[in-house]
Amino acid sequence: MVNVNNNETNAKSGLEKEIHTDFQKEMSYGSYLHLDKILSSQHRLSDHHDEMLFIIIHQASELWMKLILHEINAAIQCIRRNDLEPSFKMLSRVSRIQQQLIQSWSVLSTLTPAEYMEFRDKLGHSSGFQSYQNRLIEFALGNKNAHTLLVYQHQSDLYKMLTDALHEPSIYDAAIQALAVRGLPIDQDALDRDWSQNYQPNASVEEAWLTVYRDVDQYWNLYELAEKLVDIGSQQQLWRFNHMSTVERIIGHKQGTGGSSGVTYLKRALDQHFFPELWSLRTKL
């Protein structure tokens, strides 16, 4: 094969001469991102045009969820080390990613009920309910439910990972520990509890957050942490609501492919709030 000088080739093509065009021995954009694998992973089970939309929306969402977990787990470690400031950038990024996930429902809502029915039966019992990354996010935010692990028991490694995550402190548990580290009085049963159980509101935690909000200058980092958590909690609720609304728009009140009650189940999920004292304090300020 004849190697043509890069500058000569670019000059003939009208490209700037510094633009590199020979990637026989160097890494390209596509190889760095493994685009051959990513873009060849959309396998329709029907001939329907809109199944491609359905697949890509869910695959892209899983990639965004992977980044959320990357950021939120790092933020938890920072908070547990009492190094709050680096966590703020991570948590801001999480809330921006959540906006992308929320917006994805508006794209999926262009799928009409008649169109979805053309390929829905091809999905079998696969369902977004089985998304283990979404489950890990819910665990990291404090929504713990051991019963949800049953759908993963056929994959031992995945089941173990989720079980381990169930028993880890959530980001709110880490934030409550940060309150105690900074000298605010917190009941011991809020600091030393079974992390696999849903957090229950605690009067000492509410009072500690009230102290932070009443003296922002003294407790600026804790105040900033609290507002980052409120952002994330709000966005997660918006994601849930848009999910429910999109499902209702496309399938009405049919049973979900995974066996859930569909819209009814998703509406119940909206009643599960994150970081309760960060909301209740607003009434008492």
mmCIF file of C-alpha atoms in Angstrom:
data_model
loop_
_atom_site.group_PDB
_atom_site.id
_atom_site.type_symbol
_atom_site.label_atom_id
_atom_site.label_comp_id
_atom_site.label_asym_id
_atom_site.label_seq_id
_atom_site.Cartn_x
_atom_site.Cartn_y
_atom_site.Cartn_z
ATOM 1 C CA MET A 1 0.000 0.000 0.000
ATOM 2 C CA VAL A 2 1.345 3.423 -0.927
ATOM 3 C CA ASN A 3 1.429 5.890 1.970
ATOM 4 C CA VAL A 4 0.573 9.353 0.718
ATOM 5 C CA ASN A 5 1.983 12.251 2.697
ATOM 6 C CA ASN A 6 -0.683 13.521 5.151
ATOM 7 C CA ASN A 7 -0.081 17.174 4.242
ATOM 8 C CA GLU A 8 -0.317 16.476 0.514
ATOM 9 C CA THR A 9 -3.551 14.531 0.943
ATOM 10 C CA ASN A 10 -5.115 17.253 3.054
ATOM 11 C CA ALA A 11 -4.060 19.961 0.624
ATOM 12 C CA LYS A 12 -5.784 18.160 -2.235
ATOM 13 C CA SER A 13 -8.950 17.530 -0.213
ATOM 14 C CA GLY A 14 -9.230 21.064 1.142
ATOM 15 C CA LEU A 15 -8.652 19.964 4.756
ATOM 16 C CA GLU A 16 -6.379 21.924 7.053
ATOM 17 C CA LYS A 17 -2.919 20.391 6.698
ATOM 18 C CA GLU A 18 -2.618 19.639 10.444
ATOM 19 C CA ILE A 19 -5.686 17.356 10.456
ATOM 20 C CA HIS A 20 -4.529 13.768 10.857
ATOM 21 C CA THR A 21 -5.986 11.293 8.359
ATOM 22 C CA ASP A 22 -3.799 8.191 8.685
ATOM 23 C CA PHE A 23 -5.038 5.896 11.467
ATOM 24 C CA GLN A 24 -3.505 2.614 10.385
ATOM 25 C CA LYS A 25 -1.243 2.593 13.432
ATOM 26 C CA GLU A 26 -2.969 5.104 15.693
ATOM 27 C CA MET A 27 -6.131 5.212 17.778
ATOM 28 C CA SER A 28 -9.120 6.879 16.136
ATOM 29 C CA TYR A 29 -12.301 8.354 17.583
ATOM 30 C CA GLY A 30 -14.258 5.229 16.718
ATOM 31 C CA SER A 31 -11.729 2.828 18.176
ATOM 32 C CA TYR A 32 -11.391 4.833 21.393
ATOM 33 C CA LEU A 33 -15.172 4.728 21.941
ATOM 34 C CA HIS A 34 -15.568 1.143 20.664
ATOM 35 C CA LEU A 35 -18.262 2.377 18.307
ATOM 36 C CA ASP A 36 -18.169 -0.894 16.401
ATOM 37 C CA LYS A 37 -19.587 -2.607 19.509
ATOM 38 C CA ILE A 38 -21.972 0.156 20.564
ATOM 39 C CA LEU A 39 -23.516 0.755 17.145
ATOM 40 C CA SER A 40 -23.877 -2.936 16.357
ATOM 41 C CA SER A 41 -25.810 -3.660 19.572
ATOM 42 C CA GLN A 42 -29.257 -2.675 18.320
ATOM 43 C CA HIS A 43 -30.991 -5.921 17.350
ATOM 44 C CA ARG A 44 -34.659 -5.588 16.513
ATOM 45 C CA LEU A 45 -36.845 -8.611 17.177
ATOM 46 C CA SER A 46 -39.490 -7.381 14.762
ATOM 47 C CA ASP A 47 -39.555 -5.653 11.391
ATOM 48 C CA HIS A 48 -41.272 -2.607 12.838
ATOM 49 C CA HIS A 49 -39.523 0.702 12.187
ATOM 50 C CA ASP A 50 -40.107 2.107 15.694
ATOM 51 C CA GLU A 51 -38.517 -0.739 17.593
ATOM 52 C CA MET A 52 -35.161 0.943 16.878
ATOM 53 C CA LEU A 53 -36.339 4.006 18.835
ATOM 54 C CA PHE A 54 -37.405 1.787 21.739
ATOM 55 C CA ILE A 55 -34.038 0.013 21.884
ATOM 56 C CA ILE A 56 -31.857 3.117 21.579
ATOM 57 C CA ILE A 57 -33.799 5.106 24.198
ATOM 58 C CA HIS A 58 -33.245 2.339 26.743
ATOM 59 C CA GLN A 59 -29.619 1.690 25.812
ATOM 60 C CA ALA A 60 -28.770 5.395 25.980
ATOM 61 C CA SER A 61 -30.532 5.633 29.344
ATOM 62 C CA GLU A 62 -28.415 2.788 30.691
ATOM 63 C CA LEU A 63 -25.246 4.643 29.641
ATOM 64 C CA TRP A 64 -26.405 7.770 31.451
ATOM 65 C CA MET A 65 -27.252 5.642 34.501
ATOM 66 C CA LYS A 66 -23.742 4.208 34.434
ATOM 67 C CA LEU A 67 -22.375 7.745 34.656
ATOM 68 C CA ILE A 68 -24.781 8.621 37.488
ATOM 69 C CA LEU A 69 -23.480 5.647 39.478
ATOM 70 C CA HIS A 70 -19.877 6.622 38.710
ATOM 71 C CA GLU A 71 -20.503 10.120 40.080
ATOM 72 C CA ILE A 72 -22.781 9.354 43.016
ATOM 73 C CA ASN A 73 -20.617 6.541 44.382
ATOM 74 C CA ALA A 74 -17.572 8.804 44.241
ATOM 75 C CA ALA A 75 -19.580 11.544 45.968
ATOM 76 C CA ILE A 76 -20.570 9.150 48.756
ATOM 77 C CA GLN A 77 -16.917 8.299 49.342
ATOM 78 C CA CYS A 78 -15.997 12.000 49.501
ATOM 79 C CA ILE A 79 -18.744 12.721 52.019
ATOM 80 C CA ARG A 80 -17.789 9.749 54.183
ATOM 81 C CA ARG A 81 -14.197 11.077 54.235
ATOM 82 C CA ASN A 82 -15.582 14.441 55.420
ATOM 83 C CA ASP A 83 -14.304 15.987 52.170
ATOM 84 C CA LEU A 84 -17.524 17.606 51.048
ATOM 85 C CA GLU A 85 -16.433 20.128 48.420
ATOM 86 C CA PRO A 86 -15.380 17.671 45.672
ATOM 87 C CA SER A 87 -18.783 15.992 45.958
ATOM 88 C CA PHE A 88 -20.593 19.180 44.923
ATOM 89 C CA LYS A 89 -19.345 19.027 41.326
ATOM 90 C CA MET A 90 -20.195 15.323 41.134
ATOM 91 C CA LEU A 91 -23.707 15.863 42.447
ATOM 92 C CA SER A 92 -24.284 18.821 40.113
ATOM 93 C CA ARG A 93 -23.323 16.546 37.255
ATOM 94 C CA VAL A 94 -25.767 13.889 38.467
ATOM 95 C CA SER A 95 -28.671 16.363 38.369
ATOM 96 C CA ARG A 96 -27.694 17.420 34.812
ATOM 97 C CA ILE A 97 -27.619 13.778 33.729
ATOM 98 C CA GLN A 98 -31.032 13.288 35.282
ATOM 99 C CA GLN A 99 -32.300 16.088 33.035
ATOM 100 C CA GLN A 100 -31.128 14.096 30.021
ATOM 101 C CA LEU A 101 -32.974 11.032 31.294
ATOM 102 C CA ILE A 102 -36.131 13.058 31.919
ATOM 103 C CA GLN A 103 -35.983 14.481 28.399
ATOM 104 C CA SER A 104 -35.653 10.975 26.923
ATOM 105 C CA TRP A 105 -39.261 10.228 27.895
ATOM 106 C CA SER A 106 -40.479 12.999 25.582
ATOM 107 C CA VAL A 107 -38.637 11.312 22.715
ATOM 108 C CA LEU A 108 -40.128 7.921 23.572
ATOM 109 C CA SER A 109 -43.596 9.477 23.781
ATOM 110 C CA THR A 110 -43.511 9.908 19.984
ATOM 111 C CA LEU A 111 -44.179 6.155 19.913
ATOM 112 C CA THR A 112 -47.942 5.716 19.567
ATOM 113 C CA PRO A 113 -49.959 2.919 21.197
ATOM 114 C CA ALA A 114 -50.692 1.329 17.815
ATOM 115 C CA GLU A 115 -47.011 1.361 16.870
ATOM 116 C CA TYR A 116 -45.873 -0.151 20.185
ATOM 117 C CA MET A 117 -48.428 -2.941 19.944
ATOM 118 C CA GLU A 118 -46.767 -4.023 16.692
ATOM 119 C CA PHE A 119 -43.706 -5.288 18.560
ATOM 120 C CA ARG A 120 -44.588 -5.350 22.285
ATOM 121 C CA ASP A 121 -45.186 -9.110 22.306
ATOM 122 C CA LYS A 122 -41.588 -9.626 21.141
ATOM 123 C CA LEU A 123 -40.313 -8.278 24.478
ATOM 124 C CA GLY A 124 -41.522 -11.313 26.429
ATOM 125 C CA HIS A 125 -41.198 -10.579 30.157
ATOM 126 C CA SER A 126 -38.281 -8.173 29.775
ATOM 127 C CA SER A 127 -39.027 -4.864 31.479
ATOM 128 C CA GLY A 128 -37.364 -1.677 32.653
ATOM 129 C CA PHE A 129 -38.225 -2.866 36.158
ATOM 130 C CA GLN A 130 -35.297 -5.269 35.724
ATOM 131 C CA SER A 131 -32.749 -2.497 35.112
ATOM 132 C CA TYR A 132 -30.130 -3.268 37.745
ATOM 133 C CA GLN A 133 -28.463 0.114 37.289
ATOM 134 C CA ASN A 134 -31.705 1.921 38.061
ATOM 135 C CA ARG A 135 -32.024 -0.314 41.128
ATOM 136 C CA LEU A 136 -28.485 0.630 42.215
ATOM 137 C CA ILE A 137 -29.342 4.316 41.808
ATOM 138 C CA GLU A 138 -32.451 3.903 43.947
ATOM 139 C CA PHE A 139 -30.368 2.115 46.592
ATOM 140 C CA ALA A 140 -27.739 4.871 46.519
ATOM 141 C CA LEU A 141 -30.487 7.456 47.053
ATOM 142 C CA GLY A 142 -31.922 5.475 49.964
ATOM 143 C CA ASN A 143 -34.872 3.601 48.468
ATOM 144 C CA LYS A 144 -34.000 0.138 49.807
ATOM 145 C CA ASN A 145 -36.177 -2.896 49.092
ATOM 146 C CA ALA A 146 -34.736 -6.399 49.447
ATOM 147 C CA HIS A 147 -37.685 -7.965 47.598
ATOM 148 C CA THR A 148 -36.628 -6.307 44.338
ATOM 149 C CA LEU A 149 -33.508 -8.491 44.288
ATOM 150 C CA LEU A 150 -35.556 -11.564 43.403
ATOM 151 C CA VAL A 151 -35.576 -10.680 39.710
ATOM 152 C CA TYR A 152 -31.761 -10.897 39.637
ATOM 153 C CA GLN A 153 -31.295 -14.249 41.389
ATOM 154 C CA HIS A 154 -30.672 -16.021 38.060
ATOM 155 C CA GLN A 155 -27.388 -14.051 37.749
ATOM 156 C CA SER A 156 -25.239 -14.817 40.788
ATOM 157 C CA ASP A 157 -22.618 -12.084 40.277
ATOM 158 C CA LEU A 158 -25.262 -9.439 39.690
ATOM 159 C CA TYR A 159 -27.317 -10.661 42.636
ATOM 160 C CA LYS A 160 -24.277 -10.394 44.930
ATOM 161 C CA MET A 161 -23.441 -6.895 43.690
ATOM 162 C CA LEU A 162 -26.968 -5.698 44.366
ATOM 163 C CA THR A 163 -27.091 -7.407 47.759
ATOM 164 C CA ASP A 164 -23.840 -5.686 48.729
ATOM 165 C CA ALA A 165 -25.244 -2.336 47.551
ATOM 166 C CA LEU A 166 -28.416 -2.920 49.574
ATOM 167 C CA HIS A 167 -26.327 -3.106 52.760
ATOM 168 C CA GLU A 168 -24.231 -0.010 52.016
ATOM 169 C CA PRO A 169 -25.082 3.445 53.422
ATOM 170 C CA SER A 170 -26.990 5.648 50.990
ATOM 171 C CA ILE A 171 -25.831 9.146 50.136
ATOM 172 C CA TYR A 172 -28.302 10.470 52.697
ATOM 173 C CA ASP A 173 -26.856 8.207 55.377
ATOM 174 C CA ALA A 174 -23.442 9.640 54.493
ATOM 175 C CA ALA A 175 -24.842 13.184 54.734
ATOM 176 C CA ILE A 176 -26.318 12.489 58.185
ATOM 177 C CA GLN A 177 -22.940 11.191 59.311
ATOM 178 C CA ALA A 178 -21.415 14.434 58.006
ATOM 179 C CA LEU A 179 -23.800 16.380 60.248
ATOM 180 C CA ALA A 180 -22.538 14.432 63.265
ATOM 181 C CA VAL A 181 -18.890 14.859 62.266
ATOM 182 C CA ARG A 182 -19.428 18.625 62.142
ATOM 183 C CA GLY A 183 -20.663 18.558 65.742
ATOM 184 C CA LEU A 184 -24.420 18.581 65.282
ATOM 185 C CA PRO A 185 -26.246 16.248 67.706
ATOM 186 C CA ILE A 186 -27.677 13.205 65.931
ATOM 187 C CA ASP A 187 -29.424 10.271 67.619
ATOM 188 C CA GLN A 188 -27.280 7.164 67.571
ATOM 189 C CA ASP A 189 -30.032 5.078 66.001
ATOM 190 C CA ALA A 190 -29.854 7.328 62.935
ATOM 191 C CA LEU A 191 -26.096 6.829 62.686
ATOM 192 C CA ASP A 192 -25.828 3.144 63.506
ATOM 193 C CA ARG A 193 -28.698 1.415 61.776
ATOM 194 C CA ASP A 194 -29.440 -1.386 59.336
ATOM 195 C CA TRP A 195 -28.501 0.205 55.985
ATOM 196 C CA SER A 196 -30.578 -2.357 54.092
ATOM 197 C CA GLN A 197 -33.775 -0.831 55.493
ATOM 198 C CA ASN A 198 -35.492 2.290 54.271
ATOM 199 C CA TYR A 199 -34.520 5.353 56.280
ATOM 200 C CA GLN A 200 -37.175 6.609 58.695
ATOM 201 C CA PRO A 201 -37.465 10.334 59.544
ATOM 202 C CA ASN A 202 -35.691 11.322 62.740
ATOM 203 C CA ALA A 203 -36.344 14.425 64.829
ATOM 204 C CA SER A 204 -32.652 14.988 65.643
ATOM 205 C CA VAL A 205 -31.762 14.909 61.942
ATOM 206 C CA GLU A 206 -34.456 17.458 61.139
ATOM 207 C CA GLU A 207 -33.250 19.704 63.936
ATOM 208 C CA ALA A 208 -29.667 19.430 62.690
ATOM 209 C CA TRP A 209 -30.663 20.434 59.160
ATOM 210 C CA LEU A 210 -32.724 23.304 60.589
ATOM 211 C CA THR A 211 -29.591 24.517 62.399
ATOM 212 C CA VAL A 212 -27.685 24.405 59.101
ATOM 213 C CA TYR A 213 -30.346 26.392 57.233
ATOM 214 C CA ARG A 214 -30.645 28.943 60.010
ATOM 215 C CA ASP A 215 -26.901 29.641 60.025
ATOM 216 C CA VAL A 216 -25.802 29.187 56.441
ATOM 217 C CA ASP A 217 -22.529 31.107 56.912
ATOM 218 C CA GLN A 218 -21.324 28.787 59.654
ATOM 219 C CA TYR A 219 -22.448 25.592 57.936
ATOM 220 C CA TRP A 220 -22.018 26.582 54.297
ATOM 221 C CA ASN A 221 -20.684 23.216 53.092
ATOM 222 C CA LEU A 222 -23.464 21.272 54.782
ATOM 223 C CA TYR A 223 -26.003 23.728 53.351
ATOM 224 C CA GLU A 224 -24.536 23.292 49.877
ATOM 225 C CA LEU A 225 -24.634 19.512 50.256
ATOM 226 C CA ALA A 226 -28.267 19.637 51.334
ATOM 227 C CA GLU A 227 -29.301 21.695 48.313
ATOM 228 C CA LYS A 228 -27.439 19.360 45.950
ATOM 229 C CA LEU A 229 -29.387 16.458 47.446
ATOM 230 C CA VAL A 230 -32.674 18.328 47.056
ATOM 231 C CA ASP A 231 -31.832 18.887 43.373
ATOM 232 C CA ILE A 232 -31.208 15.177 42.848
ATOM 233 C CA GLY A 233 -34.283 14.106 44.800
ATOM 234 C CA SER A 234 -36.471 16.486 42.799
ATOM 235 C CA GLN A 235 -35.062 15.304 39.480
ATOM 236 C CA GLN A 236 -35.547 11.649 40.426
ATOM 237 C CA GLN A 237 -39.194 12.337 41.182
ATOM 238 C CA LEU A 238 -39.579 14.134 37.835
ATOM 239 C CA TRP A 239 -38.004 11.148 36.075
ATOM 240 C CA ARG A 240 -40.467 8.826 37.814
ATOM 241 C CA PHE A 241 -43.418 11.070 36.928
ATOM 242 C CA ASN A 242 -42.423 11.351 33.267
ATOM 243 C CA HIS A 243 -41.896 7.596 33.178
ATOM 244 C CA MET A 244 -45.401 7.019 34.517
ATOM 245 C CA SER A 245 -46.932 9.574 32.143
ATOM 246 C CA THR A 246 -45.190 8.093 29.105
ATOM 247 C CA VAL A 247 -46.252 4.561 30.001
ATOM 248 C CA GLU A 248 -49.846 5.706 30.479
ATOM 249 C CA ARG A 249 -49.759 7.507 27.141
ATOM 250 C CA ILE A 250 -48.507 4.438 25.282
ATOM 251 C CA ILE A 251 -50.175 1.439 26.995
ATOM 252 C CA GLY A 252 -52.799 2.967 29.270
ATOM 253 C CA HIS A 253 -53.416 0.758 32.301
ATOM 254 C CA LYS A 254 -52.300 -2.541 30.793
ATOM 255 C CA GLN A 255 -50.126 -4.855 32.868
ATOM 256 C CA GLY A 256 -46.392 -4.285 32.377
ATOM 257 C CA THR A 257 -44.338 -6.754 30.346
ATOM 258 C CA GLY A 258 -42.500 -7.721 33.541
ATOM 259 C CA GLY A 259 -45.762 -8.531 35.332
ATOM 260 C CA SER A 260 -46.222 -5.320 37.343
ATOM 261 C CA SER A 261 -49.497 -3.407 37.387
ATOM 262 C CA GLY A 262 -47.892 -0.856 35.085
ATOM 263 C CA VAL A 263 -49.114 2.690 35.629
ATOM 264 C CA THR A 264 -50.606 1.797 39.033
ATOM 265 C CA TYR A 265 -47.218 0.532 40.223
ATOM 266 C CA LEU A 266 -45.426 3.601 38.864
ATOM 267 C CA LYS A 267 -47.884 5.930 40.599
ATOM 268 C CA ARG A 268 -47.189 4.221 43.931
ATOM 269 C CA ALA A 269 -43.471 4.795 43.388
ATOM 270 C CA LEU A 270 -44.150 8.551 43.303
ATOM 271 C CA ASP A 271 -45.109 8.364 46.988
ATOM 272 C CA GLN A 272 -41.576 7.247 47.920
ATOM 273 C CA HIS A 273 -39.734 10.453 48.794
ATOM 274 C CA PHE A 274 -35.997 10.902 49.241
ATOM 275 C CA PHE A 275 -34.255 12.804 52.068
ATOM 276 C CA PRO A 276 -37.409 13.509 54.152
ATOM 277 C CA GLU A 277 -36.002 16.051 56.615
ATOM 278 C CA LEU A 278 -34.689 18.217 53.770
ATOM 279 C CA TRP A 279 -38.320 18.679 52.757
ATOM 280 C CA SER A 280 -39.998 18.885 56.156
ATOM 281 C CA LEU A 281 -37.603 21.595 57.363
ATOM 282 C CA ARG A 282 -38.930 23.970 54.731
ATOM 283 C CA THR A 283 -42.252 24.160 56.533
ATOM 284 C CA LYS A 284 -40.545 24.844 59.856
ATOM 285 C CA LEU A 285 -38.033 27.475 58.775
#
